Amino acid sequence: MLTSLSLIFLVGLAMAFICQRIRLPRIIGMLITGIVIGPYVLDLLDPKILGISSELRQIALIIILIKAGLSLNISDLKKVGRPAVLMSFIPALFEIGAFVLLAPLLLHITVLEAAIMGAVLGAVSPAVVIPRMVSLMDEGYGTDKQIPQLILAGASLDDVFVIVLFSTFIGTAQGDSANVMDFVNIPISILLGIVAGIIFGSVLSFIFEHAHKKGNPIRQSFKAVIVLGSSFFLMSVETWLEGTISISGLLAVMSMACVIQLRCRKEVSADLSAKYARLWLAAEVILFVLVGAAVDIRYTLEASGMAVLMIFSALVFRSFGVWICLVGTKLNRKEKLYCIIAYLPKATVQAAIGSVPLSLGLPCGNIVLSVAVLSIIITAPLGAILMDLSYKKLLNAS
């Protein structure tokens, strides 16, 4: 396992450095590293690492969500309420609609299979998007109109909506009837996640500030560990309650961090944010190398040119959906274009659920996984490159 970890860190960082030197996003080097050293090419990673890959990726995602919550300005977040809510489901609906309309013609699958495929590909990748939005907030780009906050909130909610749809479509394909409660659970999941985060954030803030007032302050490193442990607990609650009541663990984590930032002294939240920024340096490598390792490159050989056409056609529909969400806002055309670009990448959710139809023995399993893998390979680097190259030209620096 130690050999595998050394490969992940050393090769992943080396490839990230090479990509950075040739002016490509670091994520590309890490994804390539994961694909090459993963089980489907050189097979250099210990099966024990691969066995806990999803948990390690989740930990990395938690770290950047905490950093995001500590960087968010609550008053700014309130200003982007309506478009953020719209962007949490309309772009995904447009993309799923594109698959339902076009995939039966291009890929020769049924309408239900097309809906399953659309649900797999409908989610934007928080792993690719969230770190870049945090960076924009730190650098002050687009913050005059709360663009990073808008994208951050919309992308975080987007996954909840798409995964519920995916579960519903999968159940229908297995002979179950569509359950209205599945759709009711979407707002419940969002609301309970936010409430849980507020409760935990309020309790931790009280403990931190009370200890400070009593003259026995908790060391900042301990605070960082306490916040991280609380985040793990919130994510566990989502798993424990699965099948009983829906709660979004990711939203709970980010809400908790937001409350800590709001209720604690500025130096506390700033120091915690800096500590999680340093943790992210290691977590980023683990996240993207293991996402790459989850990509079975062999399935791209089964995907035809029609699959590529389908992916890009769906992105056009998705882009139109993003544009509709931003109608009536103060964003200009350049800023709207950046929002469209930020909603292109696929990676995290597709790597997590792309193989589910195949594992369940559904007839569309192979083609769904093939298109999911192809979408990661195409859109994750494309979205990352476009975001990194365009933000200084499309967004204002405050």
Short mmCIF file of C-alpha atoms in Angstrom, two decimals:
data_model
loop_
_atom_site.label_atom_id
_atom_site.label_comp_id
_atom_site.label_asym_id
_atom_site.label_seq_id
_atom_site.Cartn_x
_atom_site.Cartn_y
_atom_site.Cartn_z
CA MET A 1 0.00 0.00 0.00
CA LEU A 2 2.88 2.37 0.80
CA THR A 3 4.35 1.76 -2.65
CA SER A 4 1.02 2.65 -4.22
CA LEU A 5 0.75 5.84 -2.16
CA SER A 6 4.27 6.83 -3.17
CA LEU A 7 3.37 6.32 -6.84
CA ILE A 8 0.18 8.35 -6.44
CA PHE A 9 1.99 11.28 -4.85
CA LEU A 10 5.33 11.27 -6.69
CA VAL A 11 4.17 10.37 -10.21
CA GLY A 12 0.98 12.39 -9.83
CA LEU A 13 2.86 15.52 -8.71
CA ALA A 14 5.51 15.05 -11.40
CA MET A 15 2.88 14.81 -14.13
CA ALA A 16 1.01 17.77 -12.66
CA PHE A 17 4.25 19.80 -12.72
CA ILE A 18 4.92 18.84 -16.35
CA CYS A 19 1.40 19.86 -17.38
CA GLN A 20 1.77 23.13 -15.49
CA ARG A 21 5.04 23.90 -17.30
CA ILE A 22 3.39 23.42 -20.69
CA ARG A 23 0.45 25.58 -19.54
CA LEU A 24 -2.08 22.80 -19.10
CA PRO A 25 -4.15 22.34 -15.91
CA ARG A 26 -2.51 20.16 -13.24
CA ILE A 27 -5.59 17.95 -13.14
CA ILE A 28 -4.75 16.53 -16.58
CA GLY A 29 -1.43 15.19 -15.37
CA MET A 30 -3.07 13.62 -12.32
CA LEU A 31 -5.87 12.01 -14.35
CA ILE A 32 -3.35 10.59 -16.84
CA THR A 33 -1.28 9.24 -13.94
CA GLY A 34 -4.31 7.47 -12.51
CA ILE A 35 -5.29 5.97 -15.86
CA VAL A 36 -1.74 4.71 -16.57
CA ILE A 37 -0.87 3.27 -13.15
CA GLY A 38 -4.44 2.10 -12.53
CA PRO A 39 -5.80 -1.45 -12.82
CA TYR A 40 -6.76 -1.17 -16.50
CA VAL A 41 -3.33 -0.26 -17.92
CA LEU A 42 -0.13 -0.99 -15.89
CA ASP A 43 -1.97 -2.21 -12.77
CA LEU A 44 0.60 -0.82 -10.33
CA LEU A 45 -1.80 0.10 -7.53
CA ASP A 46 -2.38 -2.15 -4.53
CA PRO A 47 -5.91 -3.67 -4.54
CA LYS A 48 -6.23 -2.44 -0.93
CA ILE A 49 -5.90 1.16 -2.15
CA LEU A 50 -8.43 0.55 -4.90
CA GLY A 51 -10.76 -1.04 -2.35
CA ILE A 52 -10.93 2.20 -0.37
CA SER A 53 -10.63 4.47 -3.42
CA SER A 54 -14.16 5.88 -3.13
CA GLU A 55 -13.62 6.69 0.56
CA LEU A 56 -10.29 8.41 -0.14
CA ARG A 57 -11.88 10.45 -2.94
CA GLN A 58 -14.71 11.40 -0.60
CA ILE A 59 -12.24 12.59 2.05
CA ALA A 60 -10.47 14.76 -0.53
CA LEU A 61 -13.79 16.22 -1.65
CA ILE A 62 -14.73 16.95 1.98
CA ILE A 63 -11.49 18.90 2.45
CA ILE A 64 -12.14 21.21 -0.50
CA LEU A 65 -15.80 21.64 0.54
CA ILE A 66 -14.68 22.79 4.00
CA LYS A 67 -12.25 25.21 2.34
CA ALA A 68 -15.10 26.41 0.10
CA GLY A 69 -17.42 26.96 3.05
CA LEU A 70 -14.76 28.89 4.96
CA SER A 71 -14.21 31.11 1.91
CA LEU A 72 -17.89 31.79 1.10
CA ASN A 73 -19.40 35.14 1.92
CA ILE A 74 -22.91 34.43 3.23
CA SER A 75 -24.30 37.80 2.11
CA ASP A 76 -22.96 37.14 -1.39
CA LEU A 77 -24.54 33.69 -1.36
CA LYS A 78 -27.96 35.18 -0.55
CA LYS A 79 -27.72 37.40 -3.62
CA VAL A 80 -27.37 34.43 -5.99
CA GLY A 81 -30.33 32.48 -4.61
CA ARG A 82 -32.65 32.19 -7.63
CA PRO A 83 -30.09 31.45 -10.39
CA ALA A 84 -28.21 29.06 -8.08
CA VAL A 85 -31.39 27.06 -7.46
CA LEU A 86 -32.17 27.01 -11.19
CA MET A 87 -28.63 25.89 -12.05
CA SER A 88 -28.98 22.99 -9.62
CA PHE A 89 -31.41 21.18 -11.91
CA ILE A 90 -32.22 22.93 -15.23
CA PRO A 91 -28.84 22.29 -17.00
CA ALA A 92 -29.01 18.64 -15.94
CA LEU A 93 -32.60 18.34 -17.19
CA PHE A 94 -31.60 19.81 -20.55
CA GLU A 95 -28.72 17.36 -20.85
CA ILE A 96 -30.86 14.37 -19.89
CA GLY A 97 -33.47 15.60 -22.38
CA ALA A 98 -30.81 15.65 -25.09
CA PHE A 99 -29.98 12.01 -24.40
CA VAL A 100 -33.66 11.01 -24.41
CA LEU A 101 -34.18 12.77 -27.76
CA LEU A 102 -30.94 11.87 -29.55
CA ALA A 103 -29.40 8.73 -28.01
CA PRO A 104 -32.07 6.32 -29.36
CA LEU A 105 -31.23 7.60 -32.88
CA LEU A 106 -27.44 7.85 -32.53
CA LEU A 107 -26.68 4.93 -30.21
CA HIS A 108 -29.66 2.64 -30.93
CA ILE A 109 -30.85 2.27 -27.36
CA THR A 110 -34.32 2.56 -25.81
CA VAL A 111 -35.71 5.78 -24.37
CA LEU A 112 -35.39 4.45 -20.79
CA GLU A 113 -31.78 3.41 -21.42
CA ALA A 114 -31.13 6.86 -22.87
CA ALA A 115 -32.60 8.41 -19.68
CA ILE A 116 -30.27 6.27 -17.55
CA MET A 117 -27.30 7.34 -19.66
CA GLY A 118 -28.36 10.98 -19.42
CA ALA A 119 -28.64 10.73 -15.63
CA VAL A 120 -25.12 9.27 -15.41
CA LEU A 121 -23.70 12.07 -17.53
CA GLY A 122 -25.97 14.86 -16.27
CA ALA A 123 -23.96 15.81 -13.19
CA VAL A 124 -21.21 18.43 -13.24
CA SER A 125 -18.03 17.32 -11.47
CA PRO A 126 -17.62 19.02 -8.05
CA ALA A 127 -14.05 17.70 -7.92
CA VAL A 128 -13.10 19.73 -10.99
CA VAL A 129 -15.31 22.79 -10.44
CA ILE A 130 -15.18 23.49 -6.68
CA PRO A 131 -11.38 23.92 -6.38
CA ARG A 132 -11.44 26.43 -9.23
CA MET A 133 -14.29 28.41 -7.70
CA VAL A 134 -12.42 28.55 -4.38
CA SER A 135 -9.36 29.81 -6.27
CA LEU A 136 -11.47 32.48 -8.01
CA MET A 137 -12.78 33.69 -4.65
CA ASP A 138 -9.24 33.82 -3.26
CA GLU A 139 -8.01 35.79 -6.29
CA GLY A 140 -11.09 38.02 -6.44
CA TYR A 141 -12.20 37.17 -9.99
CA GLY A 142 -15.94 37.35 -10.59
CA THR A 143 -16.67 38.09 -6.95
CA ASP A 144 -18.13 41.52 -7.76
CA LYS A 145 -21.17 39.67 -9.15
CA GLN A 146 -20.84 36.55 -6.94
CA ILE A 147 -20.09 34.28 -9.91
CA PRO A 148 -17.90 31.74 -8.04
CA GLN A 149 -20.51 31.55 -5.27
CA LEU A 150 -23.27 31.00 -7.84
CA ILE A 151 -21.43 28.16 -9.58
CA LEU A 152 -20.30 26.64 -6.28
CA ALA A 153 -23.85 26.49 -4.89
CA GLY A 154 -25.41 25.27 -8.14
CA ALA A 155 -22.79 22.57 -8.72
CA SER A 156 -23.12 21.28 -5.15
CA LEU A 157 -26.91 20.89 -5.47
CA ASP A 158 -26.73 19.55 -9.04
CA ASP A 159 -25.35 16.17 -7.93
CA VAL A 160 -28.16 15.58 -5.42
CA PHE A 161 -30.79 16.10 -8.12
CA VAL A 162 -29.09 13.93 -10.75
CA ILE A 163 -28.36 10.99 -8.43
CA VAL A 164 -32.03 10.87 -7.35
CA LEU A 165 -33.09 10.78 -11.02
CA PHE A 166 -30.51 8.08 -11.74
CA SER A 167 -31.83 5.91 -8.89
CA THR A 168 -35.40 6.35 -10.15
CA PHE A 169 -34.52 5.41 -13.73
CA ILE A 170 -32.51 2.39 -12.57
CA GLY A 171 -35.43 1.22 -10.43
CA THR A 172 -37.80 1.58 -13.40
CA ALA A 173 -35.44 -0.43 -15.61
CA GLN A 174 -35.47 -3.21 -13.02
CA GLY A 175 -39.27 -3.28 -13.03
CA ASP A 176 -40.04 -0.96 -10.13
CA SER A 177 -42.58 1.82 -10.49
CA ALA A 178 -41.41 5.43 -10.24
CA ASN A 179 -41.87 6.67 -6.69
CA VAL A 180 -43.10 10.21 -6.14
CA MET A 181 -41.22 10.24 -2.82
CA ASP A 182 -37.93 10.00 -4.70
CA PHE A 183 -38.59 13.48 -6.09
CA VAL A 184 -39.98 14.80 -2.81
CA ASN A 185 -36.73 13.69 -1.18
CA ILE A 186 -34.71 16.12 -3.31
CA PRO A 187 -35.73 19.30 -1.43
CA ILE A 188 -35.82 17.32 1.84
CA SER A 189 -32.23 16.19 1.28
CA ILE A 190 -31.09 19.74 0.56
CA LEU A 191 -32.98 21.27 3.50
CA LEU A 192 -31.88 18.65 6.05
CA GLY A 193 -28.29 18.89 4.85
CA ILE A 194 -28.27 22.64 5.38
CA VAL A 195 -29.98 22.36 8.78
CA ALA A 196 -27.55 19.67 9.99
CA GLY A 197 -24.63 21.82 8.86
CA ILE A 198 -26.02 24.88 10.67
CA ILE A 199 -26.48 22.91 13.89
CA PHE A 200 -22.97 21.44 13.82
CA GLY A 201 -21.42 24.74 12.78
CA SER A 202 -23.22 26.59 15.59
CA VAL A 203 -22.12 24.05 18.22
CA LEU A 204 -18.49 24.07 17.08
CA SER A 205 -18.44 27.88 16.87
CA PHE A 206 -19.79 28.10 20.42
CA ILE A 207 -17.17 25.67 21.71
CA PHE A 208 -14.31 27.48 19.96
CA GLU A 209 -15.40 30.95 21.06
CA HIS A 210 -16.37 29.90 24.61
CA ALA A 211 -12.94 28.32 25.14
CA HIS A 212 -11.32 31.53 23.90
CA LYS A 213 -13.35 33.72 26.27
CA LYS A 214 -12.47 31.47 29.21
CA GLY A 215 -8.79 32.05 28.49
CA ASN A 216 -8.14 28.47 27.41
CA PRO A 217 -8.31 28.68 23.60
CA ILE A 218 -8.24 25.54 21.51
CA ARG A 219 -5.19 25.34 19.26
CA GLN A 220 -5.95 25.98 15.60
CA SER A 221 -4.58 22.59 14.56
CA PHE A 222 -6.99 20.91 16.98
CA LYS A 223 -9.85 22.99 15.58
CA ALA A 224 -8.99 21.82 12.07
CA VAL A 225 -9.07 18.19 13.21
CA ILE A 226 -12.37 18.70 15.08
CA VAL A 227 -13.96 20.28 11.99
CA LEU A 228 -12.68 17.44 9.80
CA GLY A 229 -13.99 14.80 12.21
CA SER A 230 -17.38 16.52 12.34
CA SER A 231 -17.46 16.53 8.54
CA PHE A 232 -16.80 12.79 8.44
CA PHE A 233 -19.66 12.32 10.91
CA LEU A 234 -22.05 14.36 8.76
CA MET A 235 -21.15 12.30 5.70
CA SER A 236 -21.70 9.12 7.73
CA VAL A 237 -25.16 10.31 8.79
CA GLU A 238 -26.14 10.41 5.10
CA THR A 239 -25.12 6.74 4.78
CA TRP A 240 -26.80 5.66 8.02
CA LEU A 241 -30.13 7.23 7.05
CA GLU A 242 -30.08 5.99 3.46
CA GLY A 243 -33.39 4.36 2.65
CA THR A 244 -35.07 6.04 5.62
CA ILE A 245 -34.68 9.76 5.02
CA SER A 246 -32.54 11.70 2.57
CA ILE A 247 -29.89 14.16 3.74
CA SER A 248 -27.11 15.70 1.68
CA GLY A 249 -23.82 15.18 3.51
CA LEU A 250 -21.86 17.40 1.13
CA LEU A 251 -24.22 20.34 1.68
CA ALA A 252 -24.08 19.71 5.43
CA VAL A 253 -20.28 19.94 5.38
CA MET A 254 -20.24 23.16 3.40
CA SER A 255 -23.02 24.69 5.54
CA MET A 256 -21.12 23.83 8.71
CA ALA A 257 -17.99 25.55 7.41
CA CYS A 258 -20.05 28.61 6.39
CA VAL A 259 -21.48 28.94 9.91
CA ILE A 260 -18.03 28.62 11.48
CA GLN A 261 -16.77 31.37 9.20
CA LEU A 262 -19.76 33.56 10.11
CA ARG A 263 -19.75 33.05 13.89
CA CYS A 264 -16.07 32.72 14.75
CA ARG A 265 -13.52 35.51 14.84
CA LYS A 266 -12.06 36.38 11.43
CA GLU A 267 -8.59 35.19 12.37
CA VAL A 268 -10.00 31.76 13.32
CA SER A 269 -11.78 31.17 10.01
CA ALA A 270 -8.84 32.61 8.06
CA ASP A 271 -6.37 30.31 9.79
CA LEU A 272 -8.62 27.28 9.32
CA SER A 273 -9.02 28.17 5.65
CA ALA A 274 -5.23 28.36 5.26
CA LYS A 275 -4.78 24.97 6.95
CA TYR A 276 -7.31 23.31 4.65
CA ALA A 277 -5.67 24.96 1.65
CA ARG A 278 -2.44 23.19 2.64
CA LEU A 279 -4.28 19.90 3.18
CA TRP A 280 -5.79 20.27 -0.29
CA LEU A 281 -2.31 20.10 -1.85
CA ALA A 282 -2.14 16.42 -0.89
CA ALA A 283 -5.87 15.68 -1.16
CA GLU A 284 -5.98 17.01 -4.73
CA VAL A 285 -3.40 14.46 -5.88
CA ILE A 286 -5.25 11.59 -4.21
CA LEU A 287 -8.61 12.69 -5.61
CA PHE A 288 -7.68 13.09 -9.26
CA VAL A 289 -5.22 10.20 -9.51
CA LEU A 290 -7.84 7.85 -8.04
CA VAL A 291 -10.54 9.29 -10.33
CA GLY A 292 -8.21 8.47 -13.22
CA ALA A 293 -7.63 4.98 -11.81
CA ALA A 294 -11.40 4.38 -11.80
CA VAL A 295 -11.55 5.03 -15.56
CA ASP A 296 -11.54 1.76 -17.52
CA ILE A 297 -9.85 3.00 -20.68
CA ARG A 298 -10.81 -0.21 -22.49
CA TYR A 299 -14.42 0.92 -22.70
CA THR A 300 -13.46 3.92 -24.84
CA LEU A 301 -12.66 1.43 -27.60
CA GLU A 302 -16.30 0.33 -27.57
CA ALA A 303 -17.55 3.90 -27.91
CA SER A 304 -18.09 4.96 -31.50
CA GLY A 305 -17.84 8.34 -33.16
CA MET A 306 -21.58 8.60 -32.55
CA ALA A 307 -20.91 8.50 -28.81
CA VAL A 308 -18.58 11.51 -29.15
CA LEU A 309 -21.25 13.30 -31.20
CA MET A 310 -23.81 12.46 -28.51
CA ILE A 311 -21.61 13.86 -25.72
CA PHE A 312 -21.01 17.17 -27.50
CA SER A 313 -24.67 17.46 -28.57
CA ALA A 314 -25.73 17.00 -24.94
CA LEU A 315 -23.22 19.67 -23.84
CA VAL A 316 -24.84 22.09 -26.27
CA PHE A 317 -28.24 21.40 -24.68
CA ARG A 318 -26.69 21.76 -21.23
CA SER A 319 -25.08 25.07 -22.17
CA PHE A 320 -28.44 26.40 -23.33
CA GLY A 321 -29.90 25.33 -19.97
CA VAL A 322 -27.22 27.31 -18.09
CA TRP A 323 -27.91 30.37 -20.28
CA ILE A 324 -31.64 30.17 -19.45
CA CYS A 325 -30.84 30.06 -15.71
CA LEU A 326 -28.90 33.31 -16.03
CA VAL A 327 -31.58 35.26 -17.92
CA GLY A 328 -32.57 38.30 -15.88
CA THR A 329 -29.31 38.43 -13.89
CA LYS A 330 -26.77 41.25 -14.07
CA LEU A 331 -24.18 39.02 -15.72
CA ASN A 332 -22.89 40.14 -19.12
CA ARG A 333 -22.26 37.79 -22.05
CA LYS A 334 -18.66 37.05 -21.10
CA GLU A 335 -19.64 36.16 -17.54
CA LYS A 336 -22.48 33.95 -18.74
CA LEU A 337 -20.05 32.21 -21.08
CA TYR A 338 -17.74 31.47 -18.15
CA CYS A 339 -20.65 29.94 -16.23
CA ILE A 340 -21.37 27.71 -19.23
CA ILE A 341 -17.72 26.62 -19.37
CA ALA A 342 -17.70 25.86 -15.63
CA TYR A 343 -20.64 23.49 -16.10
CA LEU A 344 -18.90 21.33 -18.73
CA PRO A 345 -16.61 18.97 -16.73
CA LYS A 346 -17.62 15.42 -15.85
CA ALA A 347 -15.56 13.17 -13.59
CA THR A 348 -16.54 12.45 -9.99
CA VAL A 349 -20.14 11.27 -10.31
CA GLN A 350 -19.53 9.52 -13.64
CA ALA A 351 -16.62 7.53 -12.15
CA ALA A 352 -18.79 6.62 -9.16
CA ILE A 353 -22.01 5.49 -10.89
CA GLY A 354 -21.01 4.84 -14.52
CA SER A 355 -20.52 1.13 -13.90
CA VAL A 356 -23.74 0.60 -11.86
CA PRO A 357 -25.99 -0.35 -14.84
CA LEU A 358 -23.38 -2.91 -15.96
CA SER A 359 -23.02 -4.37 -12.45
CA LEU A 360 -26.82 -4.74 -12.28
CA GLY A 361 -26.85 -6.68 -15.55
CA LEU A 362 -28.85 -4.12 -17.52
CA PRO A 363 -28.58 -4.53 -21.33
CA CYS A 364 -27.36 -0.94 -21.67
CA GLY A 365 -24.59 -1.42 -19.07
CA ASN A 366 -21.67 -1.60 -21.50
CA ILE A 367 -22.67 1.37 -23.64
CA VAL A 368 -23.50 3.52 -20.59
CA LEU A 369 -20.10 2.83 -19.05
CA SER A 370 -18.35 3.40 -22.37
CA VAL A 371 -19.97 6.81 -22.87
CA ALA A 372 -19.38 7.72 -19.20
CA VAL A 373 -15.65 6.93 -19.50
CA LEU A 374 -15.42 8.82 -22.77
CA SER A 375 -17.17 11.84 -21.23
CA ILE A 376 -14.63 11.98 -18.39
CA ILE A 377 -11.69 11.78 -20.79
CA ILE A 378 -13.15 14.52 -23.02
CA THR A 379 -14.88 16.94 -20.67
CA ALA A 380 -12.72 16.95 -17.51
CA PRO A 381 -9.58 18.19 -19.32
CA LEU A 382 -11.62 20.37 -21.70
CA GLY A 383 -13.52 22.09 -18.90
CA ALA A 384 -10.41 22.51 -16.75
CA ILE A 385 -8.37 23.99 -19.63
CA LEU A 386 -11.12 26.39 -20.68
CA MET A 387 -11.74 27.55 -17.10
CA ASP A 388 -8.04 28.12 -16.44
CA LEU A 389 -7.42 29.93 -19.72
CA SER A 390 -10.54 32.10 -19.79
CA TYR A 391 -11.25 33.39 -16.28
CA LYS A 392 -8.94 36.42 -16.55
CA LYS A 393 -10.49 37.36 -19.91
CA LEU A 394 -14.14 36.72 -19.06
CA LEU A 395 -14.35 37.81 -15.40
CA ASN A 396 -13.59 41.09 -13.66
CA ALA A 397 -11.02 41.24 -10.87
CA SER A 398 -12.28 43.02 -7.76
#
